[in-house]
XYZ file of N, CA and C in Angstrom:
540
model
N 43.398 -65.882 21.115
C 43.245 -65.336 19.772
C 43.761 -63.903 19.711
N 43.429 -63.114 20.732
C 43.899 -61.729 20.747
C 45.410 -61.675 20.837
N 46.008 -62.558 21.615
C 47.462 -62.578 21.683
C 48.051 -63.005 20.343
N 47.360 -63.902 19.663
C 47.842 -64.388 18.366
C 47.937 -63.247 17.365
N 46.999 -62.345 17.375
C 47.047 -61.226 16.430
C 47.783 -60.016 17.019
N 48.509 -60.265 18.094
C 49.354 -59.241 18.719
C 48.557 -58.026 19.170
N 47.350 -58.284 19.576
C 46.518 -57.200 20.068
C 46.938 -56.834 21.482
N 47.084 -57.843 22.306
C 47.482 -57.605 23.686
C 48.681 -58.478 23.970
N 49.753 -57.862 24.374
C 50.961 -58.609 24.709
C 51.143 -58.518 26.215
N 51.178 -59.625 26.848
C 51.355 -59.591 28.281
C 51.389 -60.968 28.880
N 51.607 -60.990 30.168
C 51.708 -62.249 30.887
C 50.348 -62.898 31.081
N 49.305 -62.069 31.169
C 47.984 -62.644 31.406
C 46.958 -61.983 30.488
N 45.740 -62.431 30.607
C 44.696 -61.868 29.763
C 43.638 -61.172 30.618
N 44.065 -60.565 31.721
C 43.130 -59.914 32.631
C 42.398 -58.747 31.993
N 42.936 -58.222 30.901
C 42.286 -57.115 30.216
C 40.865 -57.478 29.789
N 40.620 -58.756 29.556
C 39.308 -59.179 29.089
C 38.277 -59.229 30.210
N 38.711 -59.038 31.465
C 37.762 -59.040 32.574
C 36.874 -57.805 32.584
N 37.374 -56.665 32.124
C 36.577 -55.441 32.172
C 35.283 -55.586 31.385
N 35.323 -56.013 30.104
C 34.048 -56.166 29.405
C 33.152 -57.247 30.021
N 33.747 -58.257 30.609
C 32.933 -59.287 31.257
C 32.242 -58.729 32.491
N 32.979 -57.971 33.304
C 32.394 -57.383 34.505
C 31.286 -56.405 34.139
N 31.492 -55.626 33.088
C 30.479 -54.632 32.707
C 29.175 -55.282 32.284
N 29.235 -56.522 31.832
C 28.030 -57.201 31.394
C 27.379 -58.083 32.447
N 27.935 -58.122 33.638
C 27.409 -59.020 34.672
C 26.199 -58.415 35.379
N 25.316 -59.283 35.824
C 24.098 -58.824 36.490
C 24.076 -59.166 37.977
N 25.202 -59.590 38.545
C 25.207 -60.027 39.938
C 25.399 -58.890 40.937
N 25.673 -57.695 40.450
C 25.895 -56.574 41.358
C 24.557 -55.988 41.792
N 24.472 -55.643 43.062
C 23.211 -55.132 43.583
C 22.960 -53.676 43.203
N 24.018 -52.926 42.898
C 23.849 -51.540 42.462
C 24.857 -51.224 41.363
N 24.515 -50.223 40.595
C 25.423 -49.744 39.552
C 26.689 -49.185 40.174
N 26.536 -48.512 41.309
C 27.693 -47.917 41.978
C 28.690 -48.985 42.405
N 28.183 -50.114 42.899
C 29.081 -51.196 43.323
C 29.820 -51.773 42.098
N 29.102 -51.938 41.014
C 29.708 -52.458 39.791
C 30.804 -51.506 39.307
N 30.505 -50.225 39.286
C 31.483 -49.232 38.859
C 32.672 -49.204 39.810
N 32.424 -49.351 41.096
C 33.492 -49.385 42.090
C 34.435 -50.566 41.857
N 33.876 -51.719 41.559
C 34.687 -52.914 41.284
C 35.558 -52.687 40.050
N 34.977 -52.122 39.011
C 35.736 -51.876 37.778
C 36.861 -50.879 38.043
N 36.555 -49.816 38.750
C 37.588 -48.807 39.045
C 38.721 -49.405 39.874
N 38.369 -50.214 40.870
C 39.408 -50.853 41.687
C 40.236 -51.824 40.851
N 39.579 -52.563 39.976
C 40.294 -53.505 39.126
C 41.309 -52.766 38.257
N 40.888 -51.669 37.680
C 41.785 -50.877 36.833
C 42.920 -50.279 37.664
N 42.600 -49.791 38.852
C 43.633 -49.216 39.728
C 44.678 -50.258 40.119
N 44.252 -51.501 40.321
C 45.177 -52.564 40.711
C 45.922 -53.164 39.514
N 45.486 -52.838 38.319
C 46.112 -53.336 37.091
C 46.421 -52.161 36.174
N 47.367 -51.310 36.554
C 47.596 -50.068 35.814
C 48.040 -50.267 34.363
N 48.620 -51.427 34.050
C 49.067 -51.654 32.669
C 47.903 -51.622 31.682
N 46.712 -51.981 32.143
C 45.589 -52.007 31.202
C 44.865 -50.675 31.097
N 45.212 -49.725 31.940
C 44.465 -48.469 31.958
C 44.598 -47.684 30.658
N 45.640 -47.917 29.896
C 45.800 -47.233 28.614
C 45.471 -48.117 27.423
N 44.929 -49.264 27.680
C 44.545 -50.146 26.584
C 43.288 -49.613 25.917
N 43.326 -49.441 24.627
C 42.144 -48.948 23.937
C 41.013 -49.956 24.013
N 41.320 -51.244 24.072
C 40.282 -52.265 24.206
C 39.498 -52.051 25.503
N 40.217 -51.828 26.578
C 39.566 -51.591 27.856
C 38.803 -50.268 27.823
N 39.396 -49.261 27.228
C 38.741 -47.958 27.190
C 37.439 -47.976 26.410
N 37.359 -48.743 25.301
C 36.100 -48.842 24.548
C 34.987 -49.316 25.465
N 35.261 -50.414 26.127
C 34.234 -51.024 26.967
C 33.924 -50.168 28.196
N 34.932 -49.574 28.755
C 34.734 -48.730 29.930
C 33.920 -47.496 29.552
N 34.174 -46.939 28.361
C 33.402 -45.787 27.899
C 31.924 -46.159 27.754
N 31.662 -47.247 27.048
C 30.277 -47.660 26.819
C 29.580 -47.938 28.151
N 30.289 -48.604 29.056
C 29.731 -48.882 30.377
C 29.387 -47.580 31.096
N 30.319 -46.641 31.125
C 30.092 -45.378 31.831
C 28.920 -44.616 31.212
N 28.842 -44.635 29.911
C 27.750 -43.910 29.256
C 26.402 -44.570 29.535
N 26.370 -45.878 29.468
C 25.123 -46.595 29.729
C 24.678 -46.426 31.179
N 25.629 -46.270 32.075
C 25.301 -46.100 33.497
C 25.098 -44.628 33.858
N 25.054 -43.764 32.854
C 24.783 -42.338 33.039
C 25.851 -41.610 33.847
N 27.073 -42.126 33.836
C 28.169 -41.418 34.496
C 28.816 -40.523 33.431
N 28.208 -39.378 33.209
C 28.599 -38.503 32.109
C 30.005 -37.930 32.266
N 30.387 -37.630 33.496
C 31.734 -37.090 33.732
C 32.796 -38.117 33.355
N 32.632 -39.336 33.821
C 33.583 -40.395 33.504
C 33.586 -40.686 32.000
N 32.420 -40.773 31.397
C 32.325 -41.043 29.957
C 33.053 -39.956 29.163
N 32.894 -38.714 29.573
C 33.562 -37.598 28.882
C 35.084 -37.719 28.991
N 35.575 -38.085 30.166
C 37.016 -38.256 30.367
C 37.566 -39.379 29.491
N 36.851 -40.487 29.453
C 37.308 -41.634 28.662
C 37.257 -41.302 27.177
N 36.206 -40.633 26.742
C 36.092 -40.257 25.334
C 37.245 -39.347 24.917
N 37.624 -38.432 25.780
C 38.759 -37.552 25.479
C 40.035 -38.376 25.290
N 40.226 -39.378 26.127
C 41.403 -40.254 25.986
C 41.337 -41.043 24.690
N 40.152 -41.563 24.362
C 40.001 -42.343 23.132
C 40.282 -41.500 21.886
N 39.916 -40.244 21.948
C 40.127 -39.363 20.794
C 41.588 -38.975 20.611
N 42.385 -39.046 21.669
C 43.780 -38.616 21.564
C 44.773 -39.774 21.472
N 44.297 -40.990 21.573
C 45.209 -42.139 21.487
C 45.846 -42.237 20.110
N 47.091 -42.688 20.082
C 47.792 -42.952 18.827
C 47.566 -44.426 18.485
N 46.581 -44.688 17.653
C 46.206 -46.055 17.314
C 47.203 -46.724 16.366
N 48.045 -45.939 15.730
C 48.978 -46.504 14.750
C 50.029 -47.411 15.387
N 50.219 -47.311 16.684
C 51.230 -48.149 17.334
C 50.705 -49.545 17.672
N 49.407 -49.767 17.443
C 48.798 -51.062 17.706
C 48.611 -51.831 16.402
N 48.177 -53.062 16.523
C 47.798 -53.826 15.335
C 46.695 -53.037 14.631
N 46.950 -52.614 13.407
C 46.042 -51.707 12.710
C 44.664 -52.309 12.463
N 44.638 -53.570 12.081
C 43.352 -54.207 11.794
C 42.499 -54.305 13.055
N 43.099 -54.726 14.149
C 42.352 -54.897 15.393
C 41.922 -53.543 15.946
N 42.801 -52.557 15.883
C 42.437 -51.220 16.351
C 41.284 -50.674 15.510
N 41.351 -50.862 14.194
C 40.272 -50.388 13.314
C 38.958 -51.077 13.651
N 39.017 -52.364 13.913
C 37.802 -53.097 14.267
C 37.168 -52.517 15.536
N 37.963 -52.252 16.533
C 37.447 -51.648 17.763
C 36.877 -50.255 17.515
N 37.547 -49.485 16.670
C 37.049 -48.149 16.339
C 35.704 -48.225 15.621
N 35.528 -49.251 14.803
C 34.256 -49.416 14.089
C 33.130 -49.802 15.050
N 33.452 -50.606 16.040
C 32.460 -50.942 17.066
C 32.032 -49.662 17.782
N 33.001 -48.841 18.113
C 32.712 -47.575 18.783
C 31.914 -46.644 17.863
N 32.278 -46.597 16.595
C 31.553 -45.773 15.632
C 30.091 -46.212 15.540
N 29.854 -47.500 15.461
C 28.480 -47.998 15.402
C 27.717 -47.690 16.682
N 28.392 -47.773 17.812
C 27.752 -47.440 19.078
C 27.270 -45.989 19.049
N 28.148 -45.085 18.618
C 27.766 -43.677 18.552
C 26.622 -43.455 17.570
N 26.649 -44.126 16.444
C 25.573 -43.974 15.461
C 24.234 -44.423 16.052
N 24.248 -45.539 16.780
C 23.002 -46.015 17.407
C 22.474 -45.010 18.428
N 23.378 -44.263 19.049
C 22.985 -43.263 20.045
C 22.657 -41.913 19.407
N 22.787 -41.817 18.079
C 22.484 -40.571 17.385
C 23.607 -39.551 17.429
N 24.773 -39.955 17.865
C 25.938 -39.071 17.940
C 26.790 -39.303 16.691
N 26.328 -38.757 15.588
C 26.949 -39.049 14.295
C 28.272 -38.343 14.072
N 28.505 -37.238 14.758
C 29.812 -36.571 14.646
C 30.914 -37.467 15.216
N 30.672 -38.036 16.399
C 31.665 -38.946 16.977
C 31.731 -40.246 16.191
N 30.606 -40.697 15.659
C 30.610 -41.901 14.804
C 31.525 -41.665 13.609
N 31.417 -40.504 13.001
C 32.267 -40.170 11.858
C 33.730 -40.067 12.283
N 33.999 -39.442 13.402
C 35.364 -39.288 13.890
C 36.059 -40.650 13.987
N 35.400 -41.618 14.638
C 36.037 -42.916 14.841
C 36.055 -43.759 13.570
N 35.067 -43.597 12.700
C 35.093 -44.311 11.418
C 36.244 -43.805 10.547
N 36.486 -42.503 10.568
C 37.613 -41.945 9.808
C 38.950 -42.435 10.357
N 39.057 -42.529 11.676
C 40.285 -43.071 12.268
C 40.494 -44.514 11.820
N 39.424 -45.285 11.777
C 39.516 -46.681 11.335
C 39.946 -46.742 9.869
N 39.393 -45.864 9.047
C 39.781 -45.842 7.632
C 41.250 -45.469 7.467
N 41.723 -44.542 8.274
C 43.129 -44.151 8.197
C 44.048 -45.331 8.509
N 43.617 -46.184 9.427
C 44.428 -47.346 9.798
C 44.396 -48.440 8.740
N 43.228 -48.684 8.160
C 43.069 -49.796 7.209
C 42.247 -49.344 6.005
N 42.833 -48.562 5.113
C 42.070 -47.985 4.006
C 41.522 -48.999 2.995
N 42.056 -50.193 2.954
C 41.549 -51.186 2.010
C 40.719 -52.277 2.674
N 40.316 -52.029 3.892
C 39.472 -52.960 4.634
C 38.016 -52.595 4.357
N 37.272 -53.493 3.710
C 35.896 -53.142 3.344
C 35.013 -52.887 4.547
N 35.338 -53.476 5.685
C 34.506 -53.292 6.881
C 34.473 -51.835 7.326
N 35.461 -51.058 6.955
C 35.533 -49.651 7.347
C 34.444 -48.830 6.655
N 34.072 -49.215 5.454
C 33.245 -48.347 4.635
C 31.759 -48.371 4.983
N 31.266 -49.411 5.617
C 29.856 -49.415 6.018
C 29.608 -48.398 7.136
N 30.375 -48.418 8.251
C 30.154 -47.391 9.279
C 30.483 -45.978 8.799
N 31.464 -45.859 7.903
C 31.803 -44.544 7.373
C 30.645 -44.006 6.520
N 30.074 -44.862 5.673
C 28.906 -44.461 4.887
C 27.768 -44.049 5.827
N 27.526 -44.883 6.832
C 26.444 -44.620 7.786
C 26.601 -43.249 8.437
N 27.807 -42.919 8.864
C 28.038 -41.640 9.535
C 27.768 -40.468 8.589
N 28.324 -40.535 7.393
C 28.085 -39.452 6.428
C 26.604 -39.350 6.077
N 25.972 -40.476 5.849
C 24.563 -40.487 5.482
C 23.718 -39.887 6.602
N 23.963 -40.318 7.829
C 23.183 -39.814 8.960
C 23.398 -38.323 9.205
N 24.556 -37.811 8.800
C 24.838 -36.379 8.936
C 24.289 -35.567 7.760
N 23.722 -36.267 6.768
C 23.196 -35.576 5.593
C 24.271 -35.159 4.614
N 25.451 -35.737 4.740
C 26.569 -35.437 3.831
C 26.565 -36.487 2.716
N 25.602 -36.334 1.814
C 25.353 -37.369 0.807
C 26.445 -37.459 -0.247
N 27.075 -36.339 -0.596
C 28.174 -36.396 -1.568
C 29.344 -37.202 -1.010
N 29.669 -36.973 0.266
C 30.730 -37.746 0.907
C 30.335 -39.213 1.039
N 29.063 -39.451 1.355
C 28.569 -40.831 1.454
C 28.711 -41.540 0.112
N 28.436 -40.824 -0.986
C 28.590 -41.423 -2.318
C 30.050 -41.756 -2.605
N 30.975 -40.878 -2.218
C 32.398 -41.151 -2.437
C 32.828 -42.393 -1.662
N 32.343 -42.521 -0.438
C 32.649 -43.697 0.380
C 32.060 -44.940 -0.271
N 30.840 -44.815 -0.767
C 30.186 -45.958 -1.409
C 30.926 -46.380 -2.677
N 31.455 -45.419 -3.395
C 32.254 -45.767 -4.586
C 33.500 -46.565 -4.199
N 34.157 -46.152 -3.127
C 35.334 -46.894 -2.659
C 34.927 -48.295 -2.208
N 33.843 -48.398 -1.465
C 33.313 -49.679 -1.019
C 33.038 -50.568 -2.237
N 32.386 -49.990 -3.232
C 32.054 -50.717 -4.458
C 33.309 -51.177 -5.199
N 34.341 -50.340 -5.205
C 35.583 -50.717 -5.900
C 36.281 -51.884 -5.201
N 36.124 -51.957 -3.887
C 36.742 -53.044 -3.135
C 35.919 -54.328 -3.181
N 34.606 -54.203 -3.195
C 33.721 -55.367 -3.187
C 32.451 -55.026 -3.960
N 32.486 -55.138 -5.295
C 31.347 -54.688 -6.101
C 30.062 -55.515 -5.919
N 30.199 -56.766 -5.581
C 29.000 -57.611 -5.498
C 28.663 -57.913 -4.044
N 28.033 -56.956 -3.429
C 27.579 -57.158 -2.060
C 26.245 -56.457 -1.878
N 25.393 -57.037 -1.090
C 24.062 -56.459 -0.893
C 24.134 -55.127 -0.157
N 25.181 -54.909 0.632
C 25.337 -53.625 1.332
C 25.456 -52.486 0.334
N 26.259 -52.677 -0.689
C 26.451 -51.633 -1.693
C 25.111 -51.310 -2.344
N 24.357 -52.338 -2.722
C 23.048 -52.115 -3.348
C 22.102 -51.357 -2.419
N 22.065 -51.776 -1.176
C 21.176 -51.131 -0.206
C 21.574 -49.678 0.027
N 22.870 -49.438 0.229
C 23.339 -48.075 0.466
C 23.062 -47.189 -0.743
N 23.254 -47.735 -1.937
C 22.979 -46.951 -3.143
C 21.496 -46.583 -3.217
N 20.635 -47.516 -2.862
C 19.198 -47.228 -2.867
C 18.842 -46.134 -1.861
N 19.535 -46.110 -0.739
C 19.309 -45.028 0.226
C 19.645 -43.671 -0.394
N 20.728 -43.635 -1.154
C 21.112 -42.378 -1.810
C 20.131 -42.010 -2.916
N 19.669 -42.996 -3.640
C 18.683 -42.743 -4.702
C 17.427 -42.112 -4.093
N 17.022 -42.594 -2.943
C 15.854 -42.026 -2.263
C 16.069 -40.563 -1.876
N 17.316 -40.174 -1.722
C 17.648 -38.782 -1.392
C 17.891 -37.945 -2.645
N 17.690 -38.539 -3.818
C 17.859 -37.812 -5.069
C 19.253 -37.881 -5.660
N 20.122 -38.707 -5.108
C 21.482 -38.873 -5.624
C 21.452 -40.066 -6.580
N 21.696 -39.804 -7.862
C 21.659 -40.905 -8.845
C 22.896 -40.837 -9.719
N 24.005 -41.238 -9.169
C 25.257 -41.238 -9.922
C 25.776 -42.653 -10.021
N 26.609 -42.859 -11.017
C 27.222 -44.162 -11.197
C 28.199 -44.437 -10.056
N 28.235 -45.669 -9.655
C 29.195 -46.052 -8.618
C 30.583 -46.257 -9.209
N 30.647 -46.485 -10.505
C 31.932 -46.777 -11.137
C 32.723 -45.529 -11.515
N 32.044 -44.437 -11.785
C 32.731 -43.231 -12.259
C 32.614 -42.106 -11.238
N 33.738 -41.496 -10.892
C 33.687 -40.367 -9.956
C 33.059 -39.123 -10.570
């Protein structure tokens, strides 16, 4: 499926092993698991710059408390040129990363990656839920309302729009979604 949407072009699909390895429970220590992943990447250098691999490797490193490695990977993720990839798939991965950061309370990075996703696919409604979440969690309610208006213009009849609007109403924001 990933090859079908031109996400990964190559002779094999070994890139998908990294997220599988990160989720396995057969390793006796975290260090051994990390060692296997690092060796796998070293032996398969073509995947080392894949944003798909980097998303999963970042989350793995952060969950395993390897802060130095997580910081290095995050720096790479922030500087990648996502426009050279399939825009929809890259945006989807960025939204997964944005949601991960939001769950961890890192709303600045959540906003950073949600904005990158919006830049890639501005008419994709999936972009606007994490973008709203990031602005809302940062207390930037005016920006959250602007995002919600765009979301509403793309898909007016959805329970997400109603729920998000109610969140803003609770914060004292009571503006029409139809008029800027």
